[in-house]
């Protein structure tokens, strides 16, 4: 696999039982690249290690005044230099390829797992951890996978040089053969402590990054309550903890590096001292002494790879553990797509709750528990976060369909949709049926003022479709983000559209127009809306009320208001005391409950709704009629 061949057609099925197993799996899947890197590494290190023998041969030839051996030594030295240059060049090329391809494989695996799990992923793993794994951790994992082959080549070279020195000059060779393993293994006792300090540093850095992200995301709220300085002090303390942890970690790694410098120096001193003693006694020649000395000096270069592999493993081990944790996650219910890849049609039915959304109709669902509503929406989309019975579309279990077919058939928009940065045209560039245009979708979602705001905030953008949207749409209000997300979902035009609280941040008059626009645009298509807004409920063909996870009542919004006290309590937000008082007075709830029942979600429309609370259900219905007339 070459870099230009990326991405992988199939990244494979990883062994995610543990971090070390995952690293071994990566190494095996890149065995061809590893062997290539090992071969070039052996050529490079062997050429470097052969230079001292050439130098020793040349020195001895000069001492013996032999021109033939001097010429031979020069030719061998030139050959070693060429081999060194070629080996180093292609070793670097193979190493970088191994690094990038390993990181790319991990990123593809993470992307595939994210697509498979959908919104269930962030319920089981923090979103920040997924981002950390897919950015910084993949580089550390790729570093270790790449460094293994270079370390193996360096280790084999050291063994080869030790054996050669024992044969070439046994007296000094014994000193080198005993000293080099000591140099290589001297840092092992320090590695666990260095690894722990590095883990603490990464943990504290992750906390600081999370705190900074939360502060930036909530900056508008913090300014409103005057909390910027409080959070800034918290970040200062967190960053100082990171600095102290980084200094402690750097001290340990600097100690390891110092040992890698001091011990080879001591070995050189020992070799020179003993070699001079042997030369005085006439047991070795000057050229042999130069050869052994130069060999030991150059061996400090491959010895550095022992330190590097230790660092690479200590950094990659926790990264591989985090990656394996994400990759080991499985869908709560998944049969692997045992049915044919066909998009079904028909009624959407959830056996667990008894919820039925008839085909081609707009169904509204009222559920007192927002979290339960979110889990039910995910289950209806075929990617539940918990084990249970699969939802049925046209009698076909969604979990038995291939994942792409299930998600083509049912689109779920959760209560907090994400807007990606880019132009509006890029935001709306989604897979779609082609039956709904962008202008129609934007109009149905009441995005006229959003388009104007985008054009005003984007320099040089005359066409709203070319206007820029900032990261996660932070420059827009909550209601504007909701409407753009709704337009994107409407443009997709799926067989079944599930919307979870799509207008919770929109004022009542805009909400009434959105309800009518969605109803008209989705005519003849199956639409299911989780909401407690009377404006949306009043536009629905049928309303389903869920109580404790099961269907408790089905009917029209106005009928349920009159006949179902539990439904009325959820929609109007009335308390038990208010309900008793209202029933005793022949009405419904107090002013607070009626305000919610009329659909007010923002302070800009409070004047529209007077004190209809005393009028109970009749007040609610009258206000709905007034909003219909103004809409």
XYZ file of C-alpha atoms in Angstrom:
631
model
C 0.000 0.000 0.000
C 1.358 3.371 -1.104
C 0.230 6.782 0.100
C -1.352 7.575 -3.269
C -3.514 4.441 -2.926
C -5.234 5.724 0.222
C -7.925 5.383 1.443
C -7.989 1.620 1.936
C -10.746 -0.162 -0.001
C -11.349 -2.106 3.213
C -9.423 -1.247 6.403
C -10.237 -4.683 7.832
C -11.745 -5.926 11.084
C -9.521 -4.832 13.984
C -8.612 -6.860 17.054
C -9.923 -4.385 19.620
C -9.755 -6.602 22.704
C -6.905 -4.515 24.119
C -4.423 -1.832 23.138
C -1.428 -4.189 22.590
C -3.574 -6.586 20.545
C -4.706 -3.674 18.393
C -1.096 -2.607 17.813
C -0.134 -6.151 16.835
C -3.097 -6.302 14.454
C -1.953 -3.080 12.791
C 1.588 -4.413 12.454
C 0.384 -7.656 10.830
C -1.801 -5.772 8.371
C 1.206 -3.737 7.268
C 3.646 -6.617 7.154
C 4.705 -5.891 3.558
C 5.598 -2.300 4.366
C 7.322 -3.374 7.576
C 9.512 -5.900 5.754
C 10.413 -3.282 3.158
C 11.354 -0.814 5.904
C 13.355 -3.525 7.679
C 15.320 -4.345 4.519
C 16.220 -0.704 3.823
C 17.018 -0.219 7.511
C 19.434 -3.136 7.517
C 21.157 -1.736 4.432
C 21.433 1.698 6.026
C 22.690 0.551 9.440
C 25.012 -2.069 7.958
C 26.588 0.570 5.712
C 27.054 2.917 8.677
C 28.505 0.146 10.818
C 30.888 -0.993 8.053
C 32.537 2.435 7.807
C 34.749 1.889 10.898
C 36.148 -1.336 9.367
C 36.968 0.590 6.203
C 38.632 3.354 8.221
C 40.603 0.823 10.272
C 41.693 -0.952 7.099
C 42.840 2.356 5.612
C 44.776 3.357 8.734
C 46.494 0.002 8.895
C 47.319 0.229 5.170
C 48.987 3.584 5.770
C 50.937 2.180 8.701
C 52.037 -0.785 6.582
C 52.634 1.486 3.561
C 50.403 -0.692 1.349
C 48.911 1.268 -1.559
C 46.833 -1.671 -2.758
C 45.056 -2.113 0.561
C 44.600 1.661 0.823
C 42.888 1.750 -2.577
C 40.744 -1.213 -1.563
C 39.767 0.547 1.664
C 38.844 3.690 -0.309
C 36.678 1.691 -2.714
C 34.929 -0.079 0.159
C 34.354 3.262 1.894
C 32.824 4.740 -1.266
C 30.583 1.691 -1.604
C 29.468 2.035 2.026
C 28.676 5.725 1.489
C 26.536 4.938 -1.560
C 24.758 2.125 0.321
C 24.239 4.453 3.284
C 22.700 7.170 1.107
C 20.411 4.758 -0.755
C 19.389 2.895 2.402
C 18.700 6.069 4.389
C 16.637 7.603 1.571
C 14.425 4.597 1.018
C 14.229 3.818 4.738
C 12.810 7.291 5.333
C 10.375 6.830 2.468
C 9.221 3.424 3.732
C 8.989 4.661 7.339
C 6.843 7.677 6.446
C 4.617 5.470 4.290
C 4.142 3.032 7.160
C 3.368 5.883 9.554
C 0.802 7.555 7.314
C -0.878 4.339 6.184
C -1.183 3.106 9.791
C -2.712 6.413 10.891
C -5.028 6.418 7.866
C -6.166 2.867 8.625
C -7.042 3.829 12.204
C -8.898 6.937 11.027
C -10.895 4.898 8.524
C -11.782 2.378 11.216
C -12.910 5.171 13.544
C -14.942 6.842 10.793
C -16.606 3.536 9.938
C -17.403 2.868 13.595
C -18.801 6.389 14.004
C -21.043 5.947 10.976
C -22.159 2.540 12.235
C -23.091 3.685 15.740
C -24.468 7.092 14.825
C -25.724 9.178 17.738
C -25.398 6.171 20.050
C -21.608 6.660 19.993
C -21.597 9.857 22.046
C -23.960 8.273 24.557
C -21.306 5.654 25.340
C -18.069 7.586 24.735
C -17.453 11.291 25.237
C -17.305 13.226 21.984
C -14.034 14.810 23.082
C -12.454 11.376 23.469
C -13.511 10.387 19.946
C -11.952 13.596 18.599
C -8.751 13.006 20.606
C -8.444 9.453 19.284
C -9.045 10.453 15.665
C -6.519 13.331 15.765
C -3.611 13.068 18.208
C -3.819 9.380 19.082
C -3.667 8.120 15.505
C -0.313 9.858 15.028
C 1.152 8.206 18.138
C -0.151 4.808 17.035
C 1.313 5.305 13.564
C 4.626 6.362 15.102
C 4.976 3.117 17.068
C 3.903 0.911 14.159
C 6.473 2.619 11.949
C 9.265 2.605 14.551
C 9.125 -1.170 15.130
C 10.801 -2.012 11.818
C 13.559 0.589 12.287
C 14.175 -0.638 15.830
C 14.396 -4.232 14.594
C 16.935 -3.225 11.950
C 18.980 -1.326 14.553
C 18.895 -4.270 17.001
C 19.976 -6.751 14.320
C 22.787 -4.416 13.285
C 24.075 -4.155 16.852
C 24.085 -7.936 17.190
C 25.885 -8.254 13.848
C 28.536 -5.696 14.867
C 29.125 -7.373 18.222
C 29.630 -10.736 16.555
C 31.951 -9.169 13.980
C 34.041 -7.471 16.659
C 34.352 -10.734 18.564
C 35.715 -12.371 15.430
C 37.825 -9.383 14.337
C 39.383 -8.553 17.705
C 38.234 -10.898 20.516
C 39.875 -9.003 23.364
C 38.110 -5.692 22.695
C 35.096 -7.431 21.174
C 34.261 -8.989 24.540
C 34.193 -5.538 26.173
C 31.880 -4.203 23.469
C 29.651 -7.317 23.457
C 29.148 -7.032 27.225
C 28.772 -3.260 27.322
C 26.257 -2.745 24.496
C 23.435 -4.856 26.034
C 23.936 -2.950 29.272
C 23.536 0.320 27.367
C 20.423 -0.931 25.606
C 18.708 -2.190 28.771
C 19.857 0.479 31.230
C 16.803 2.665 30.711
C 14.217 -0.099 31.166
C 13.740 0.487 34.943
C 12.903 4.148 34.225
C 10.313 3.494 31.525
C 7.302 2.663 33.795
C 7.738 5.916 35.725
C 8.223 7.896 32.522
C 5.106 6.306 31.059
C 3.023 7.142 34.135
C 4.157 10.763 34.046
C 3.359 10.985 30.340
C -0.117 9.536 30.991
C -0.747 12.079 33.753
C 0.350 14.889 31.437
C -2.018 13.735 28.668
C -4.873 13.353 31.148
C -4.419 16.865 32.502
C -4.030 18.254 28.979
C -7.287 16.562 27.994
C -9.081 18.134 30.961
C -7.718 21.564 30.109
C -8.791 21.185 26.486
C -12.262 20.079 27.545
C -12.555 23.044 29.903
C -11.441 25.429 27.145
C -13.958 23.945 24.687
C -16.791 24.223 27.192
C -15.811 27.819 27.967
C -15.766 28.824 24.300
C -19.058 27.016 23.609
C -20.759 28.736 26.541
C -19.076 32.124 26.218
C -22.344 33.898 25.433
C -23.952 32.522 28.589
C -20.863 33.243 30.682
C -20.879 36.856 29.575
C -24.531 37.095 30.485
C -23.898 36.000 34.065
C -20.473 37.620 34.380
C -18.649 34.321 34.725
C -15.797 34.839 32.263
C -13.204 35.544 34.951
C -14.301 32.563 37.028
C -13.834 30.152 34.116
C -10.663 31.927 33.028
C -9.184 31.323 36.493
C -10.178 27.676 36.247
C -8.456 27.371 32.891
C -5.353 29.109 34.248
C -5.149 26.589 37.071
C -5.724 23.695 34.669
C -3.060 24.964 32.271
C -0.583 25.356 35.120
C -1.242 21.764 36.145
C -0.527 20.725 32.566
C 2.715 22.715 32.600
C 3.896 21.141 35.851
C 3.000 17.657 34.586
C 4.834 18.338 31.306
C 7.942 19.503 33.174
C 7.922 16.371 35.362
C 7.514 14.176 32.291
C 10.265 16.033 30.414
C 12.634 15.598 33.361
C 12.209 11.839 33.219
C 12.705 11.661 29.462
C 15.718 13.959 29.682
C 17.187 11.607 32.296
C 16.683 8.683 29.928
C 18.331 10.664 27.116
C 21.219 11.590 29.391
C 21.787 7.954 30.261
C 21.835 7.152 26.551
C 24.673 9.694 26.183
C 26.682 9.031 29.355
C 26.842 5.242 29.198
C 28.134 5.075 25.583
C 30.729 7.670 26.573
C 31.865 5.493 29.468
C 32.017 2.497 27.130
C 34.183 4.482 24.707
C 36.545 5.432 27.528
C 36.790 1.814 28.595
C 37.454 0.633 25.032
C 40.145 3.281 24.435
C 41.844 2.643 27.769
C 41.888 -1.119 27.298
C 42.778 -0.823 23.604
C 45.783 1.402 24.312
C 46.919 -1.096 26.922
C 46.651 -3.921 24.356
C 48.415 -1.848 21.688
C 51.356 -1.135 24.040
C 51.691 -4.844 24.606
C 51.620 -5.400 20.850
C 48.521 -7.602 20.987
C 46.552 -5.385 18.543
C 47.471 -3.020 15.776
C 46.653 0.681 15.476
C 44.153 0.003 12.709
C 42.315 -2.554 14.841
C 42.087 -0.090 17.719
C 40.705 2.605 15.395
C 38.190 0.114 13.988
C 36.847 -0.923 17.390
C 36.736 2.664 18.654
C 34.928 3.913 15.536
C 32.465 1.005 15.723
C 31.515 1.792 19.303
C 31.187 5.490 18.503
C 28.900 4.869 15.522
C 26.823 2.303 17.413
C 25.432 5.112 19.549
C 23.312 5.968 16.502
C 21.383 2.660 16.310
C 21.291 2.600 20.117
C 19.145 5.740 19.968
C 16.389 3.620 18.462
C 16.059 1.753 21.766
C 15.119 5.043 23.422
C 12.802 5.936 20.554
C 10.927 2.621 20.602
C 10.482 2.970 24.358
C 9.046 6.463 23.949
C 6.885 5.408 21.008
C 5.397 2.507 22.945
C 4.804 4.534 26.106
C 2.934 7.169 24.106
C 1.097 4.783 21.790
C -0.052 2.290 24.443
C -2.707 4.546 26.044
C -3.611 5.870 22.589
C -4.129 2.316 21.298
C -6.157 1.501 24.413
C -8.487 4.444 23.753
C -8.790 3.549 20.077
C -9.535 -0.092 20.921
C -12.198 1.018 23.383
C -14.015 2.988 20.693
C -13.565 0.304 18.040
C -14.858 -2.426 20.367
C -18.262 -0.755 20.670
C -21.086 -2.528 18.889
C -24.612 -1.568 17.962
C -27.135 -2.527 20.608
C -29.109 -4.580 18.078
C -27.564 -5.620 14.790
C -28.143 -8.712 12.686
C -25.583 -7.716 10.087
C -28.095 -6.896 7.361
C -29.615 -10.318 6.770
C -32.235 -8.942 4.351
C -31.802 -7.744 0.793
C -30.644 -4.180 0.212
C -34.089 -2.755 -0.537
C -35.693 0.314 0.990
C -39.082 -0.740 2.444
C -42.167 1.436 2.684
C -45.330 1.386 4.752
C -46.321 2.055 8.340
C -43.613 2.692 10.941
C -44.289 0.660 14.080
C -42.437 0.277 17.368
C -43.420 -2.969 19.137
C -41.847 -1.915 22.451
C -44.087 1.129 22.921
C -46.933 0.296 20.559
C -46.337 3.514 18.605
C -47.723 3.457 15.057
C -47.015 6.125 12.425
C -49.286 5.422 9.423
C -47.693 5.799 6.013
C -48.181 9.155 4.297
C -49.454 10.962 7.396
C -48.114 13.479 9.903
C -47.998 11.923 13.374
C -47.125 13.882 16.497
C -45.860 12.133 19.621
C -46.115 13.591 23.119
C -43.829 12.086 25.735
C -43.290 13.562 29.170
C -39.688 12.328 29.371
C -37.391 14.046 26.813
C -34.667 11.408 27.261
C -37.143 8.597 26.615
C -38.351 10.455 23.536
C -34.765 10.698 22.257
C -34.166 6.978 22.779
C -37.429 6.132 21.014
C -36.472 8.382 18.082
C -33.158 6.553 17.756
C -34.931 3.199 17.866
C -37.314 4.301 15.144
C -34.285 5.186 13.033
C -32.858 1.680 13.312
C -29.820 2.587 15.427
C -30.923 2.180 19.010
C -28.485 2.840 21.855
C -30.003 0.054 23.963
C -30.942 -3.539 23.310
C -34.570 -4.181 22.495
C -37.073 -5.073 19.807
C -36.426 -3.514 16.424
C -38.802 -0.985 14.901
C -40.696 -2.160 11.807
C -41.137 -0.282 8.553
C -43.762 -1.906 6.357
C -43.441 -5.009 8.557
C -39.670 -5.235 7.939
C -37.391 -5.013 11.020
C -34.986 -2.126 10.446
C -32.171 -4.000 12.206
C -32.320 -6.724 9.555
C -31.672 -4.240 6.759
C -28.199 -3.157 5.646
C -27.360 -0.022 7.569
C -27.339 2.270 4.526
C -30.800 1.041 3.489
C -32.221 1.579 6.977
C -30.885 5.114 7.117
C -32.069 5.873 3.599
C -35.579 4.796 4.605
C -35.723 6.611 7.961
C -34.005 9.912 8.743
C -33.852 11.007 12.387
C -33.124 14.613 13.306
C -32.337 14.822 17.004
C -33.097 17.715 19.287
C -29.598 19.186 18.976
C -28.642 18.925 15.281
C -25.142 19.938 14.210
C -24.404 22.446 11.450
C -21.038 21.888 9.813
C -18.901 24.901 8.913
C -18.869 25.988 5.283
C -21.255 27.659 2.883
C -25.001 27.173 2.971
C -24.724 25.436 -0.388
C -22.310 22.905 1.159
C -24.587 22.458 4.163
C -27.483 21.534 1.880
C -25.353 19.285 -0.333
C -26.825 16.069 1.112
C -28.152 12.851 -0.450
C -31.687 13.633 -1.527
C -34.522 12.217 -3.584
C -34.499 15.223 -5.916
C -38.222 15.831 -5.459
C -37.681 18.716 -3.040
C -35.591 21.738 -3.961
C -33.440 23.816 -1.632
C -35.714 26.857 -1.979
C -38.772 24.801 -1.082
C -37.093 23.301 1.967
C -35.820 26.687 3.186
C -39.238 28.256 2.671
C -41.025 25.466 4.540
C -38.592 25.879 7.452
C -39.177 29.661 7.467
C -35.513 30.539 6.852
C -36.005 33.928 5.138
C -34.572 35.946 8.029
C -31.794 33.360 8.480
C -30.696 33.834 4.873
C -30.687 37.593 5.309
C -28.594 37.298 8.466
C -26.103 34.986 6.733
C -25.673 37.375 3.782
C -25.200 40.318 6.135
C -22.525 38.516 8.155
C -20.643 37.148 5.103
C -18.478 39.661 3.253
C -18.892 39.571 -0.522
C -21.688 36.980 -0.478
C -24.564 38.259 -2.599
C -26.144 34.835 -3.022
C -27.375 33.425 0.321
C -26.230 29.975 -0.814
C -22.626 31.264 -0.811
C -22.897 32.707 2.705
C -20.547 31.188 5.271
C -21.731 29.264 8.320
C -19.324 29.288 11.241
C -18.337 26.209 13.235
C -21.499 24.501 14.542
C -23.408 27.611 13.494
C -22.309 29.514 16.597
C -22.970 32.892 14.961
C -26.665 31.994 14.627
C -29.310 31.891 17.312
C -30.749 28.614 18.526
C -33.919 29.088 16.520
C -31.979 29.906 13.349
C -29.843 26.781 13.720
C -32.949 24.675 14.233
C -34.579 26.026 11.089
C -31.512 25.440 8.916
C -31.233 21.887 10.249
C -34.919 21.338 9.544
C -34.482 22.631 5.977
C -31.606 20.183 5.483
C -33.787 17.296 6.680
C -36.707 18.361 4.484
C -34.418 18.606 1.462
C -33.300 15.000 2.002
C -36.944 13.922 1.574
C -36.660 10.429 3.100
C -39.397 7.817 3.096
C -39.868 8.461 6.823
C -38.754 11.629 8.615
C -38.499 11.621 12.423
C -38.083 15.030 14.065
C -37.265 15.390 17.759
C -38.365 18.792 19.097
C -37.587 20.636 15.823
C -38.990 24.005 16.962
C -38.190 24.210 20.667
C -36.218 27.466 20.195
C -38.628 29.161 17.774
C -41.283 31.756 18.614
C -44.936 30.771 18.332
C -45.858 32.633 15.133
C -42.845 31.256 13.240
C -43.614 27.859 14.718
C -47.156 27.984 13.374
C -45.879 28.764 9.865
C -43.274 25.983 10.122
C -45.953 23.508 11.145
C -48.010 24.427 8.094
C -44.962 24.386 5.796
C -43.840 20.946 6.969
C -47.366 19.589 6.609
C -47.650 20.844 3.019
C -44.136 19.858 1.916
C -44.374 16.382 3.438
C -47.829 15.666 2.090
C -48.062 12.006 1.149
C -44.852 11.165 3.059
C -44.561 9.675 6.538
C -43.543 12.248 9.131
C -43.291 11.736 12.874
C -42.643 14.659 15.229
C -41.781 14.409 18.914
C -43.098 17.613 20.437
C -45.250 19.120 23.150
C -45.995 22.297 21.221
C -49.747 22.779 20.705
C -49.066 24.524 17.398
C -47.404 21.445 15.932
C -49.823 19.082 17.651
C -52.790 20.914 16.205
C -51.454 20.469 12.638
C -50.849 16.736 13.014
C -53.126 14.149 11.403
C -52.996 12.150 14.617
C -51.445 12.612 18.035
C -50.016 9.762 20.093
C -49.534 10.214 23.824
C -46.911 8.038 25.509
C -47.029 7.426 29.237
C -44.213 5.500 30.948
C -42.900 4.322 27.589
C -46.171 2.971 26.183
C -49.016 4.381 24.091
C -51.699 5.691 26.447
C -53.960 7.602 24.064
C -54.380 8.345 20.360
C -56.507 11.053 18.754
C -56.599 14.701 17.761
C -54.859 17.357 19.813
C -58.023 19.194 20.821
C -59.872 16.000 21.687
C -57.007 14.796 23.855
C -56.864 18.136 25.649
C -60.500 17.682 26.664
C -60.481 13.959 27.436
C -56.999 12.975 28.641
C -55.828 14.699 31.871
C -52.314 13.250 31.688
C -51.872 14.518 28.136
C -53.188 17.911 29.167
C -50.749 18.051 32.078
C -47.767 17.389 29.777
C -48.814 19.825 27.053
C -49.800 22.671 29.382
C -47.007 21.971 31.948
C -49.579 22.261 34.717
C -48.798 20.938 38.185
C -51.039 18.612 40.165
C -52.281 21.520 42.299
C -53.059 23.568 39.210
C -54.904 20.624 37.688
C -57.088 20.205 40.779
C -57.746 23.951 40.951
C -58.582 24.128 37.273
C -60.931 21.164 37.437
C -62.685 22.684 40.425
C -63.123 25.979 38.563
C -64.184 24.314 35.350
C -61.011 25.420 33.625
C -57.493 24.259 32.902
C -54.417 25.140 34.911
C -52.903 28.467 35.697
C -51.257 31.134 33.621
C -47.931 29.347 33.470
C -49.456 26.150 32.106
C -51.523 27.954 29.496
C -48.521 29.941 28.341
C -46.737 26.715 27.442
C -49.879 25.243 25.959
C -50.111 28.097 23.498
C -46.610 27.360 22.282
C -44.632 30.361 23.550
C -40.902 29.517 23.583
C -39.256 32.916 23.612
C -39.527 36.309 25.273
C -40.209 38.056 21.952
C -43.803 36.772 21.781
C -44.958 37.042 25.340
C -47.163 39.943 24.460
C -49.172 37.810 22.068
C -50.546 35.697 24.882
C -52.554 37.396 27.542
C -53.853 35.852 30.708
C -55.817 33.049 29.102
C -54.943 30.719 31.957
C -58.280 31.155 33.657
C -60.069 30.084 30.504
C -58.603 26.546 30.629
C -58.946 24.428 27.500
C -61.234 26.980 25.869
C -58.552 29.631 26.252
C -55.969 27.361 24.641
C -58.219 26.536 21.705
C -59.195 30.167 21.206
C -55.559 31.208 21.131
C -54.739 28.502 18.589
C -57.442 29.925 16.336
C -56.016 33.446 16.723
C -52.537 32.270 15.736
C -53.952 30.384 12.760
C -55.584 33.591 11.529
C -52.419 35.676 11.912
C -50.279 32.942 10.318
